[in-house]
PDB file of C-alpha atoms in Angstrom:
ATOM      1  CA  MET A   1     160.656  52.623 116.117  1.00 76.00           C
ATOM      2  CA  LEU A   2     158.103  53.419 113.409  1.00 73.00           C
ATOM      3  CA  ARG A   3     157.728  49.754 112.501  1.00 72.00           C
ATOM      4  CA  ILE A   4     157.339  48.838 116.191  1.00 72.00           C
ATOM      5  CA  SER A   5     154.738  51.571 116.705  1.00 71.00           C
ATOM      6  CA  ALA A   6     152.724  50.196 113.776  1.00 70.00           C
ATOM      7  CA  ALA A   7     152.405  46.855 115.574  1.00 69.00           C
ATOM      8  CA  SER A   8     151.379  48.425 118.915  1.00 73.00           C
ATOM      9  CA  ASP A   9     148.043  50.050 119.626  1.00 70.00           C
ATOM     10  CA  VAL A  10     149.209  52.982 121.767  1.00 77.00           C
ATOM     11  CA  VAL A  11     152.614  54.653 121.870  1.00 78.00           C
ATOM     12  CA  PRO A  12     153.664  55.355 125.493  1.00 80.00           C
ATOM     13  CA  SER A  13     153.979  58.981 126.493  1.00 81.00           C
ATOM     14  CA  GLU A  14     157.527  58.375 127.767  1.00 84.00           C
ATOM     15  CA  VAL A  15     158.603  57.418 124.253  1.00 81.00           C
ATOM     16  CA  ILE A  16     157.035  60.565 122.788  1.00 81.00           C
ATOM     17  CA  GLU A  17     158.804  62.715 125.393  1.00 85.00           C
ATOM     18  CA  MET A  18     162.137  61.071 124.611  1.00 86.00           C
ATOM     19  CA  VAL A  19     161.610  61.713 120.893  1.00 82.00           C
ATOM     20  CA  LYS A  20     160.781  65.381 121.556  1.00 84.00           C
ATOM     21  CA  ASP A  21     163.870  65.747 123.740  1.00 85.00           C
ATOM     22  CA  LEU A  22     166.007  64.182 120.991  1.00 83.00           C
ATOM     23  CA  HIS A  23     164.430  66.591 118.486  1.00 82.00           C
ATOM     24  CA  THR A  24     165.589  69.655 120.441  1.00 86.00           C
ATOM     25  CA  ARG A  25     169.266  68.649 120.598  1.00 84.00           C
ATOM     26  CA  SER A  26     169.864  66.936 117.236  1.00 83.00           C
ATOM     27  CA  GLY A  27     170.797  67.911 113.701  1.00 87.00           C
ATOM     28  CA  ARG A  28     168.550  68.384 110.704  1.00 84.00           C
ATOM     29  CA  HIS A  29     168.491  64.727 109.663  1.00 83.00           C
ATOM     30  CA  LEU A  30     167.489  63.416 113.107  1.00 81.00           C
ATOM     31  CA  ARG A  31     164.964  66.224 113.596  1.00 83.00           C
ATOM     32  CA  ARG A  32     163.314  65.176 110.349  1.00 81.00           C
ATOM     33  CA  ARG A  33     163.149  61.536 111.511  1.00 80.00           C
ATOM     34  CA  CYS A  34     161.667  62.663 114.844  1.00 85.00           C
ATOM     35  CA  ASP A  35     158.972  64.637 113.015  1.00 82.00           C
ATOM     36  CA  GLN A  36     158.171  61.580 110.898  1.00 77.00           C
ATOM     37  CA  PHE A  37     157.809  59.432 114.010  1.00 78.00           C
ATOM     38  CA  THR A  38     155.597  61.999 115.758  1.00 80.00           C
ATOM     39  CA  SER A  39     153.248  62.372 112.770  1.00 78.00           C
ATOM     40  CA  LEU A  40     153.094  58.766 111.530  1.00 78.00           C
ATOM     41  CA  SER A  41     152.819  57.147 114.972  1.00 75.00           C
ATOM     42  CA  GLN A  42     149.448  58.860 115.327  1.00 76.00           C
ATOM     43  CA  SER A  43     148.279  57.623 111.870  1.00 77.00           C
ATOM     44  CA  LYS A  44     148.305  53.842 112.075  1.00 75.00           C
ATOM     45  CA  ASP A  45     146.570  53.277 108.735  1.00 79.00           C
ATOM     46  CA  VAL A  46     149.084  55.387 106.820  1.00 80.00           C
ATOM     47  CA  LEU A  47     152.006  53.680 108.548  1.00 76.00           C
ATOM     48  CA  ARG A  48     150.633  50.210 107.771  1.00 78.00           C
ATOM     49  CA  HIS A  49     150.138  51.263 104.132  1.00 80.00           C
ATOM     50  CA  ILE A  50     153.799  52.306 103.928  1.00 80.00           C
ATOM     51  CA  LEU A  51     154.905  48.995 105.448  1.00 78.00           C
ATOM     52  CA  THR A  52     152.874  46.962 102.968  1.00 79.00           C
ATOM     53  CA  SER A  53     154.313  48.887  99.990  1.00 79.00           C
ATOM     54  CA  THR A  54     157.919  47.910 100.804  1.00 80.00           C
ATOM     55  CA  HIS A  55     159.623  45.217  98.709  1.00 79.00           C
ATOM     56  CA  SER A  56     161.197  43.524 101.721  1.00 80.00           C
ATOM     57  CA  SER A  57     161.553  43.939 105.479  1.00 76.00           C
ATOM     58  CA  SER A  58     165.020  45.503 105.260  1.00 82.00           C
ATOM     59  CA  LEU A  59     165.701  49.014 106.559  1.00 79.00           C
ATOM     60  CA  PRO A  60     166.765  50.549 103.190  1.00 82.00           C
ATOM     61  CA  ASP A  61     163.521  49.389 101.543  1.00 81.00           C
ATOM     62  CA  PHE A  62     161.473  50.831 104.408  1.00 77.00           C
ATOM     63  CA  VAL A  63     163.335  54.173 104.153  1.00 82.00           C
ATOM     64  CA  PHE A  64     162.791  54.182 100.380  1.00 83.00           C
ATOM     65  CA  ALA A  65     159.026  53.578 100.808  1.00 80.00           C
ATOM     66  CA  LEU A  66     158.880  56.328 103.451  1.00 80.00           C
ATOM     67  CA  GLU A  67     160.640  58.847 101.178  1.00 81.00           C
ATOM     68  CA  LYS A  68     158.383  57.881  98.273  1.00 82.00           C
ATOM     69  CA  TYR A  69     155.260  58.467 100.387  1.00 82.00           C
ATOM     70  CA  GLU A  70     156.443  61.937 101.464  1.00 78.00           C
ATOM     71  CA  ALA A  71     157.293  62.880  97.856  1.00 83.00           C
ATOM     72  CA  GLU A  72     153.805  61.839  96.718  1.00 81.00           C
ATOM     73  CA  GLN A  73     152.235  63.894  99.514  1.00 78.00           C
ATOM     74  CA  GLN A  74     154.197  66.975  98.442  1.00 79.00           C
ATOM     75  CA  ARG A  75     153.198  66.588  94.770  1.00 79.00           C
ATOM     76  CA  ALA A  76     149.502  65.991  95.530  1.00 69.00           C
ATOM     77  CA  PRO A  77     147.451  69.146  94.697  1.00 57.00           C
ATOM     78  CA  SER A  78     145.817  70.667  97.767  1.00 52.00           C
ATOM     79  CA  ARG A  79     142.497  72.098  96.684  1.00 43.00           C
ATOM     80  CA  SER A  80     139.752  73.062  99.070  1.00 41.00           C
ATOM     81  CA  PRO A  81     136.303  71.764  98.144  1.00 41.00           C
ATOM     82  CA  SER A  82     134.815  75.161  98.912  1.00 42.00           C
ATOM     83  CA  LEU A  83     136.850  76.693  96.068  1.00 41.00           C
ATOM     84  CA  ILE A  84     135.359  74.426  93.392  1.00 43.00           C
ATOM     85  CA  PRO A  85     133.061  76.547  91.207  1.00 44.00           C
ATOM     86  CA  LYS A  86     129.473  75.470  91.050  1.00 48.00           C
ATOM     87  CA  SER A  87     127.344  75.838  87.967  1.00 46.00           C
ATOM     88  CA  PRO A  88     124.108  77.802  88.385  1.00 48.00           C
ATOM     89  CA  PRO A  89     120.897  75.784  88.425  1.00 50.00           C
ATOM     90  CA  LEU A  90     119.266  75.295  85.075  1.00 51.00           C
ATOM     91  CA  LYS A  91     115.928  76.961  84.466  1.00 51.00           C
ATOM     92  CA  PRO A  92     113.188  75.139  82.575  1.00 52.00           C
ATOM     93  CA  TYR A  93     112.702  76.391  79.050  1.00 51.00           C
ATOM     94  CA  THR A  94     109.251  77.793  78.250  1.00 54.00           C
ATOM     95  CA  PRO A  95     108.607  78.527  74.563  1.00 54.00           C
ATOM     96  CA  GLU A  96     107.205  81.969  73.849  1.00 52.00           C
ATOM     97  CA  PRO A  97     103.904  82.188  71.988  1.00 51.00           C
ATOM     98  CA  SER A  98     104.233  82.848  68.276  1.00 48.00           C
ATOM     99  CA  SER A  99     103.356  86.313  67.027  1.00 45.00           C
ATOM    100  CA  SER A 100     101.272  84.808  64.212  1.00 44.00           C
ATOM    101  CA  ARG A 101      99.040  83.076  66.760  1.00 50.00           C
ATOM    102  CA  ALA A 102      98.650  86.201  68.925  1.00 45.00           C
ATOM    103  CA  SER A 103      97.529  88.498  66.106  1.00 47.00           C
ATOM    104  CA  PRO A 104      95.472  87.137  63.216  1.00 50.00           C
ATOM    105  CA  VAL A 105      96.351  90.169  61.060  1.00 50.00           C
ATOM    106  CA  PRO A 106      99.480  89.430  58.916  1.00 51.00           C
ATOM    107  CA  SER A 107     102.416  91.779  59.619  1.00 58.00           C
ATOM    108  CA  LYS A 108     103.976  93.840  56.839  1.00 62.00           C
ATOM    109  CA  LEU A 109     107.630  93.705  55.849  1.00 64.00           C
ATOM    110  CA  ARG A 110     109.794  96.331  57.508  1.00 71.00           C
ATOM    111  CA  TYR A 111     112.303  96.482  54.603  1.00 68.00           C
ATOM    112  CA  ALA A 112     112.203  96.537  50.840  1.00 70.00           C
ATOM    113  CA  ALA A 113     112.403  93.269  48.948  1.00 70.00           C
ATOM    114  CA  TYR A 114     115.648  92.248  47.247  1.00 76.00           C
ATOM    115  CA  GLU A 115     116.000  92.839  43.533  1.00 77.00           C
ATOM    116  CA  THR A 116     115.992  89.901  41.169  1.00 79.00           C
ATOM    117  CA  PRO A 117     119.501  88.672  40.313  1.00 80.00           C
ATOM    118  CA  ARG A 118     120.896  89.844  36.997  1.00 80.00           C
ATOM    119  CA  PRO A 119     122.423  87.363  34.549  1.00 79.00           C
ATOM    120  CA  THR A 120     126.214  87.486  34.457  1.00 78.00           C
ATOM    121  CA  PRO A 121     127.846  88.027  31.028  1.00 68.00           C
ATOM    122  CA  LYS A 122     129.784  85.184  29.455  1.00 68.00           C
ATOM    123  CA  LEU A 123     133.556  85.161  29.396  1.00 63.00           C
ATOM    124  CA  ARG A 124     135.051  87.009  26.472  1.00 59.00           C
ATOM    125  CA  ARG A 125     137.356  85.373  24.017  1.00 56.00           C
ATOM    126  CA  ARG A 126     141.019  85.980  24.039  1.00 54.00           C
ATOM    127  CA  SER A 127     141.911  89.099  22.136  1.00 52.00           C
ATOM    128  CA  SER A 128     144.212  89.007  19.181  1.00 51.00           C
ATOM    129  CA  THR A 129     146.543  91.530  20.852  1.00 50.00           C
ATOM    130  CA  SER A 130     147.262  89.240  23.800  1.00 51.00           C
ATOM    131  CA  SER A 131     147.794  86.223  21.541  1.00 51.00           C
ATOM    132  CA  ARG A 132     150.159  88.216  19.361  1.00 53.00           C
ATOM    133  CA  HIS A 133     152.055  89.352  22.465  1.00 50.00           C
ATOM    134  CA  SER A 134     152.437  85.754  23.665  1.00 51.00           C
ATOM    135  CA  ASP A 135     153.660  84.662  20.218  1.00 52.00           C
ATOM    136  CA  ASP A 136     156.290  87.415  20.257  1.00 55.00           C
ATOM    137  CA  THR A 137     157.394  86.354  23.724  1.00 51.00           C
ATOM    138  CA  GLY A 138     157.685  82.711  22.673  1.00 52.00           C
ATOM    139  CA  SER A 139     159.712  83.609  19.598  1.00 51.00           C
ATOM    140  CA  HIS A 140     162.021  85.766  21.751  1.00 49.00           C
ATOM    141  CA  VAL A 141     162.596  82.902  24.171  1.00 46.00           C
ATOM    142  CA  GLY A 142     163.256  80.528  21.290  1.00 50.00           C
ATOM    143  CA  SER A 143     165.834  82.908  19.855  1.00 48.00           C
ATOM    144  CA  LEU A 144     167.618  82.977  23.210  1.00 46.00           C
ATOM    145  CA  PHE A 145     167.933  79.184  23.189  1.00 47.00           C
ATOM    146  CA  ARG A 146     169.184  79.234  19.603  1.00 50.00           C
ATOM    147  CA  ASP A 147     171.889  81.826  20.394  1.00 51.00           C
ATOM    148  CA  PRO A 148     175.239  79.984  20.204  1.00 52.00           C
ATOM    149  CA  MET A 149     176.926  82.418  22.622  1.00 57.00           C
ATOM    150  CA  LEU A 150     174.538  81.366  25.411  1.00 53.00           C
ATOM    151  CA  MET A 151     175.437  77.678  25.186  1.00 62.00           C
ATOM    152  CA  THR A 152     177.302  75.900  28.013  1.00 69.00           C
ATOM    153  CA  VAL A 153     180.682  74.378  27.173  1.00 66.00           C
ATOM    154  CA  THR A 154     181.086  70.927  28.717  1.00 74.00           C
ATOM    155  CA  PRO A 155     184.399  69.353  29.917  1.00 70.00           C
ATOM    156  CA  GLY A 156     184.171  66.908  27.015  1.00 72.00           C
ATOM    157  CA  ASP A 157     184.267  69.798  24.518  1.00 71.00           C
ATOM    158  CA  LEU A 158     187.421  71.159  26.175  1.00 70.00           C
ATOM    159  CA  SER A 159     189.180  67.788  25.990  1.00 72.00           C
ATOM    160  CA  LEU A 160     188.253  67.429  22.306  1.00 73.00           C
ATOM    161  CA  VAL A 161     189.632  70.902  21.599  1.00 65.00           C
ATOM    162  CA  ALA A 162     192.935  70.044  23.279  1.00 68.00           C
ATOM    163  CA  GLN A 163     193.317  66.777  21.310  1.00 65.00           C
ATOM    164  CA  THR A 164     192.790  68.336  17.864  1.00 60.00           C
ATOM    165  CA  SER A 165     195.920  69.226  15.915  1.00 47.00           C
ATOM    166  CA  ASP A 166     194.867  72.514  14.339  1.00 51.00           C
ATOM    167  CA  LEU A 167     192.806  73.848  17.327  1.00 48.00           C
ATOM    168  CA  ARG A 168     190.548  75.726  14.920  1.00 50.00           C
ATOM    169  CA  SER A 169     187.215  73.926  15.094  1.00 47.00           C
ATOM    170  CA  ILE A 170     185.102  72.428  17.831  1.00 46.00           C
ATOM    171  CA  PRO A 171     182.317  69.876  17.370  1.00 48.00           C
ATOM    172  CA  SER A 172     178.930  70.810  18.694  1.00 49.00           C
ATOM    173  CA  SER A 173     177.843  68.841  21.792  1.00 49.00           C
ATOM    174  CA  PRO A 174     174.075  68.849  21.038  1.00 50.00           C
ATOM    175  CA  PRO A 175     173.497  67.321  17.558  1.00 48.00           C
ATOM    176  CA  LYS A 176     170.276  69.260  16.946  1.00 51.00           C
ATOM    177  CA  GLN A 177     171.848  72.732  17.360  1.00 48.00           C
ATOM    178  CA  THR A 178     173.137  74.472  14.227  1.00 46.00           C
ATOM    179  CA  ARG A 179     175.015  77.637  13.339  1.00 52.00           C
ATOM    180  CA  LEU A 180     177.647  77.274  16.067  1.00 51.00           C
ATOM    181  CA  SER A 181     180.400  79.890  15.997  1.00 48.00           C
ATOM    182  CA  PRO A 182     183.903  78.459  16.549  1.00 52.00           C
ATOM    183  CA  LEU A 183     185.615  79.225  19.825  1.00 54.00           C
ATOM    184  CA  PRO A 184     188.741  81.407  19.739  1.00 51.00           C
ATOM    185  CA  VAL A 185     191.965  79.505  19.264  1.00 48.00           C
ATOM    186  CA  VAL A 186     193.878  79.086  22.524  1.00 47.00           C
ATOM    187  CA  GLN A 187     197.600  78.443  22.338  1.00 49.00           C
ATOM    188  CA  ILE A 188     198.976  76.021  24.906  1.00 46.00           C
ATOM    189  CA  LEU A 189     202.360  77.138  26.229  1.00 47.00           C
ATOM    190  CA  ASP A 190     204.627  74.268  27.268  1.00 46.00           C
ATOM    191  CA  GLU A 191     208.023  74.455  28.905  1.00 46.00           C
ATOM    192  CA  GLU A 192     209.306  71.701  26.630  1.00 47.00           C
ATOM    193  CA  THR A 193     207.824  71.081  23.169  1.00 46.00           C
ATOM    194  CA  PRO A 194     207.391  67.342  22.570  1.00 46.00           C
ATOM    195  CA  PRO A 195     208.801  65.918  19.353  1.00 48.00           C
ATOM    196  CA  VAL A 196     206.536  65.538  16.338  1.00 46.00           C
ATOM    197  CA  GLY A 197     204.866  62.160  16.012  1.00 47.00           C
ATOM    198  CA  ILE A 198     204.693  61.372  19.730  1.00 44.00           C
ATOM    199  CA  GLY A 199     201.184  61.620  21.169  1.00 46.00           C
ATOM    200  CA  SER A 200     202.180  63.399  24.380  1.00 44.00           C
ATOM    201  CA  VAL A 201     199.464  66.027  24.149  1.00 43.00           C
ATOM    202  CA  SER A 202     197.649  64.321  27.010  1.00 46.00           C
ATOM    203  CA  ALA A 203     200.390  65.523  29.385  1.00 43.00           C
ATOM    204  CA  ASP A 204     199.184  69.101  28.843  1.00 46.00           C
ATOM    205  CA  LEU A 205     195.560  68.351  29.586  1.00 46.00           C
ATOM    206  CA  ILE A 206     193.861  69.130  32.879  1.00 50.00           C
ATOM    207  CA  ALA A 207     193.727  66.028  35.015  1.00 44.00           C
ATOM    208  CA  LEU A 208     190.109  65.261  35.880  1.00 49.00           C
ATOM    209  CA  ASP A 209     189.758  63.315  39.124  1.00 46.00           C
ATOM    210  CA  SER A 210     187.275  60.492  39.255  1.00 46.00           C
ATOM    211  CA  PRO A 211     184.055  61.450  41.068  1.00 50.00           C
ATOM    212  CA  PHE A 212     183.896  58.007  42.678  1.00 50.00           C
ATOM    213  CA  MET A 213     185.753  57.706  45.987  1.00 49.00           C
ATOM    214  CA  SER A 214     187.580  54.469  46.665  1.00 46.00           C
ATOM    215  CA  GLU A 215     186.603  52.585  49.773  1.00 46.00           C
ATOM    216  CA  PRO A 216     189.049  52.856  52.700  1.00 44.00           C
ATOM    217  CA  THR A 217     191.291  49.863  53.233  1.00 42.00           C
ATOM    218  CA  GLY A 218     191.512  50.309  57.012  1.00 43.00           C
ATOM    219  CA  PRO A 219     189.112  48.841  59.586  1.00 41.00           C
ATOM    220  CA  SER A 220     185.513  49.974  59.257  1.00 43.00           C
ATOM    221  CA  LEU A 221     183.772  52.246  61.742  1.00 39.00           C
ATOM    222  CA  ALA A 222     181.362  49.484  62.784  1.00 38.00           C
ATOM    223  CA  SER A 223     184.217  47.150  63.747  1.00 38.00           C
ATOM    224  CA  THR A 224     185.941  49.946  65.690  1.00 33.00           C
ATOM    225  CA  VAL A 225     182.777  50.772  67.612  1.00 34.00           C
ATOM    226  CA  SER A 226     182.010  47.127  68.301  1.00 36.00           C
ATOM    227  CA  SER A 227     185.475  46.671  69.811  1.00 36.00           C
ATOM    228  CA  ILE A 228     184.732  49.331  72.456  1.00 37.00           C
ATOM    229  CA  MET A 229     182.872  47.874  75.445  1.00 39.00           C
ATOM    230  CA  GLU A 230     179.838  50.151  75.837  1.00 44.00           C
ATOM    231  CA  HIS A 231     177.078  48.711  78.021  1.00 49.00           C
ATOM    232  CA  ASP A 232     173.583  49.982  78.301  1.00 78.00           C
ATOM    233  CA  PHE A 233     172.824  50.632  81.982  1.00 86.00           C
ATOM    234  CA  GLU A 234     169.644  48.565  82.139  1.00 88.00           C
ATOM    235  CA  THR A 235     171.314  45.629  80.379  1.00 88.00           C
ATOM    236  CA  THR A 236     174.336  45.864  82.672  1.00 87.00           C
ATOM    237  CA  TRP A 237     172.134  46.177  85.762  1.00 89.00           C
ATOM    238  CA  ASN A 238     170.066  43.100  84.880  1.00 88.00           C
ATOM    239  CA  SER A 239     173.148  41.010  84.070  1.00 86.00           C
ATOM    240  CA  LEU A 240     174.748  41.589  87.503  1.00 85.00           C
ATOM    241  CA  GLN A 241     172.008  40.202  89.754  1.00 81.00           C
ATOM    242  CA  SER A 242     174.218  37.727  91.620  1.00 80.00           C
ATOM    243  CA  GLY A 243     176.452  40.300  93.356  1.00 81.00           C
ATOM    244  CA  ALA A 244     174.172  42.973  94.882  1.00 88.00           C
ATOM    245  CA  ALA A 245     174.551  45.323  97.855  1.00 89.00           C
ATOM    246  CA  ARG A 246     172.826  48.446  99.163  1.00 88.00           C
ATOM    247  CA  GLY A 247     173.107  50.933 101.979  1.00 90.00           C
ATOM    248  CA  TRP A 248     172.901  54.531 103.154  1.00 89.00           C
ATOM    249  CA  CYS A 249     175.663  57.128 102.698  1.00 91.00           C
ATOM    250  CA  GLU A 250     175.811  60.298 104.798  1.00 89.00           C
ATOM    251  CA  ALA A 251     177.538  62.230 101.971  1.00 90.00           C
ATOM    252  CA  SER A 252     175.831  63.941  99.033  1.00 90.00           C
ATOM    253  CA  MET A 253     175.743  62.513  95.510  1.00 88.00           C
ATOM    254  CA  ASP A 254     178.373  65.002  94.273  1.00 90.00           C
ATOM    255  CA  THR A 255     180.749  63.900  97.018  1.00 90.00           C
ATOM    256  CA  VAL A 256     180.117  60.226  96.202  1.00 90.00           C
ATOM    257  CA  LEU A 257     180.757  60.879  92.506  1.00 90.00           C
ATOM    258  CA  ARG A 258     184.068  62.589  93.296  1.00 91.00           C
ATOM    259  CA  ARG A 259     185.058  59.634  95.481  1.00 90.00           C
ATOM    260  CA  LEU A 260     184.346  57.217  92.642  1.00 90.00           C
ATOM    261  CA  GLN A 261     186.362  59.352  90.224  1.00 90.00           C
ATOM    262  CA  ALA A 262     189.294  59.171  92.635  1.00 90.00           C
ATOM    263  CA  LEU A 263     189.393  55.383  92.093  1.00 88.00           C
ATOM    264  CA  GLN A 264     190.964  56.035  88.652  1.00 87.00           C
ATOM    265  CA  ARG A 265     188.354  53.893  86.920  1.00 88.00           C
ATOM    266  CA  ARG A 266     186.470  54.412  83.686  1.00 88.00           C
ATOM    267  CA  LEU A 267     183.024  55.792  84.606  1.00 89.00           C
ATOM    268  CA  LYS A 268     179.908  56.287  82.502  1.00 90.00           C
ATOM    269  CA  VAL A 269     177.294  58.511  84.194  1.00 91.00           C
ATOM    270  CA  THR A 270     173.606  58.738  83.172  1.00 90.00           C
ATOM    271  CA  GLU A 271     171.594  61.716  84.412  1.00 89.00           C
ATOM    272  CA  ARG A 272     168.654  61.344  86.807  1.00 85.00           C
ATOM    273  CA  ASP A 273     166.043  62.571  84.301  1.00 88.00           C
ATOM    274  CA  GLN A 274     166.879  59.834  81.777  1.00 87.00           C
ATOM    275  CA  ALA A 275     165.452  56.313  81.643  1.00 83.00           C
ATOM    276  CA  PRO A 276     165.704  53.784  83.170  1.00 84.00           C
ATOM    277  CA  PHE A 277     165.158  54.367  86.912  1.00 87.00           C
ATOM    278  CA  GLU A 278     164.222  58.039  86.571  1.00 86.00           C
ATOM    279  CA  GLY A 279     165.175  60.033  89.652  1.00 87.00           C
ATOM    280  CA  ASP A 280     168.328  57.953  90.309  1.00 90.00           C
ATOM    281  CA  LEU A 281     171.858  58.827  89.199  1.00 90.00           C
ATOM    282  CA  LYS A 282     173.185  55.849  87.199  1.00 92.00           C
ATOM    283  CA  ILE A 283     176.931  55.060  87.157  1.00 92.00           C
ATOM    284  CA  VAL A 284     178.660  52.188  85.330  1.00 91.00           C
ATOM    285  CA  ILE A 285     182.285  51.303  86.091  1.00 89.00           C
ATOM    286  CA  HIS A 286     183.798  49.769  82.933  1.00 85.00           C
ATOM    287  CA  PRO A 287     186.865  47.516  82.949  1.00 83.00           C
ATOM    288  CA  GLU A 288     190.037  48.549  81.155  1.00 78.00           C
ATOM    289  CA  GLY A 289     191.174  46.259  78.339  1.00 69.00           C
ATOM    290  CA  ALA A 290     188.857  43.349  79.238  1.00 58.00           C
ATOM    291  CA  SER A 291     186.938  41.182  76.787  1.00 62.00           C
ATOM    292  CA  PRO A 292     183.298  42.188  76.109  1.00 60.00           C
ATOM    293  CA  SER A 293     181.986  38.920  77.581  1.00 66.00           C
ATOM    294  CA  SER A 294     183.985  39.238  80.823  1.00 73.00           C
ATOM    295  CA  LYS A 295     182.356  40.822  83.875  1.00 81.00           C
ATOM    296  CA  GLU A 296     185.607  41.350  85.751  1.00 84.00           C
ATOM    297  CA  GLY A 297     186.020  44.991  86.731  1.00 85.00           C
ATOM    298  CA  LEU A 298     182.380  45.801  85.841  1.00 88.00           C
ATOM    299  CA  ALA A 299     179.977  47.420  88.328  1.00 90.00           C
ATOM    300  CA  ALA A 300     176.638  49.280  88.202  1.00 91.00           C
ATOM    301  CA  ILE A 301     175.623  51.838  90.858  1.00 92.00           C
ATOM    302  CA  ARG A 302     172.369  53.724  91.510  1.00 92.00           C
ATOM    303  CA  LEU A 303     172.249  56.801  93.778  1.00 92.00           C
ATOM    304  CA  LYS A 304     169.056  58.415  95.117  1.00 90.00           C
ATOM    305  CA  GLU A 305     169.468  61.831  96.771  1.00 89.00           C
ATOM    306  CA  SER A 306     167.762  62.781 100.052  1.00 86.00           C
ATOM    307  CA  ASP A 307     166.846  66.175 101.495  1.00 84.00           C
ATOM    308  CA  ASP A 308     169.564  66.145 104.178  1.00 86.00           C
ATOM    309  CA  ASP A 309     172.619  65.884 101.859  1.00 84.00           C
ATOM    310  CA  SER A 310     172.706  62.100 102.051  1.00 89.00           C
ATOM    311  CA  CYS A 311     171.879  59.395  99.532  1.00 91.00           C
ATOM    312  CA  LEU A 312     170.645  55.829  99.247  1.00 90.00           C
ATOM    313  CA  TRP A 313     172.800  53.557  97.042  1.00 91.00           C
ATOM    314  CA  TRP A 314     172.434  50.221  95.272  1.00 90.00           C
ATOM    315  CA  LEU A 315     175.455  48.310  93.934  1.00 90.00           C
ATOM    316  CA  ARG A 316     175.718  45.298  91.642  1.00 91.00           C
ATOM    317  CA  SER A 317     179.050  43.704  90.688  1.00 90.00           C
ATOM    318  CA  GLU A 318     180.242  40.130  90.276  1.00 88.00           C
ATOM    319  CA  ASP A 319     183.857  41.201  90.853  1.00 88.00           C
ATOM    320  CA  GLU A 320     184.275  40.693  94.617  1.00 88.00           C
ATOM    321  CA  GLU A 321     187.401  42.860  94.873  1.00 89.00           C
ATOM    322  CA  LEU A 322     185.786  45.771  93.025  1.00 88.00           C
ATOM    323  CA  ARG A 323     182.558  45.353  95.007  1.00 89.00           C
ATOM    324  CA  ASN A 324     184.445  45.645  98.322  1.00 91.00           C
ATOM    325  CA  ILE A 325     186.333  48.728  97.094  1.00 90.00           C
ATOM    326  CA  VAL A 326     183.136  50.505  96.012  1.00 90.00           C
ATOM    327  CA  LYS A 327     181.329  49.574  99.243  1.00 89.00           C
ATOM    328  CA  ALA A 328     184.192  51.015 101.288  1.00 90.00           C
ATOM    329  CA  THR A 329     184.048  54.189  99.189  1.00 89.00           C
ATOM    330  CA  LEU A 330     180.300  54.614  99.657  1.00 86.00           C
ATOM    331  CA  ARG A 331     180.407  54.165 103.443  1.00 81.00           C
TER     332      ARG A 331
END
C-alpha cells in the first residue's frame, strides 16, 4: 500500500479510515505498519526517496530500506536552532593615547632599580679526600672480585672434579685468576664399586640433558589447522552467489538460532558488532567430513533483527537439499 500511495497523488479517505480501524484491533507489528502508512503517505517526497534507495523492487528490499530510514531518523540529533549559542558582537578596537604623549614631563620610576649581577665563582677542584675515598672504594671492589670464595663454580668444573682420580685438586675456570683455594674433597658413595682399570666413573656423574629440543616427528600444527575446513564468512558468502534466497521470519533471532542448532549441523556464529555486515548475525553451516573445495553441505545465513521480535533473513547455499531444509526452518 505504501508503494501504491507513492504513485498516487491523493490517498482516499476510505483507505485511511480502514487503516485506522485495522490499527485499533491488531497486534504490535501491524499497528507499527499502520503508523508507517499514516505518516509516510502524507510525505510523498520521503516515500519516493525510500523507494529509490532500494536495491530492487522486491518486498524484502523495500522493508529493509524502510527500516534503515527509521533507524537513521532515530539516530539523527534533534537540536533546536534557538538553543545554538550566539557569540556577542565584536566591538571595534580603539587604541588608548600614550601617557608619554599626554604629559611631556617624564614619569619617575615607582620602584628601585635592580642591582648589578655578581660574578659567579668558578668550580672548585676535586678535593684529595674525595679522591682518596674513591680509590679506597675501588680497591675494596677489586678485592671482592679477587676473593676465591666468591667465585661461581660452573658445571664443567664439577665434571672435571668427578673425572679426576685423586679428587684433591680442581683447575681454575678463568685462566687469569690466581690463588684459588681447593674445594673440599667429596667422596662419591656407590652401591657397587667398579673394578680397577675400567673407566666406569661416568656412570656416577649427573646426567646433563641437552638444552636443544628435538623437533616432533608427528604432523605439524600448520598441517593440522589446514586440514580443518574453516571459512571466513565474507569469503563463504561471496562464493555462494548462485544459490540465494531471502524472506521474513516471524520468530526472533534467538529462536531461529535454536532451530538451526536443532538440525544437528556444525555452526559457526559471528556476532552482530563484528565485520563484515555489521548489525547482522552471521551464521555459517559447515559440512562434516567434506573436502575443502566441495560446497556440499555448506550454507551462509544473515539475520537482521526487527523491533517486533521478528527478523529478516538472507540465505546462500549451492546444496539444494540443505537450502530447502534451512528455508523450511526459517519460515
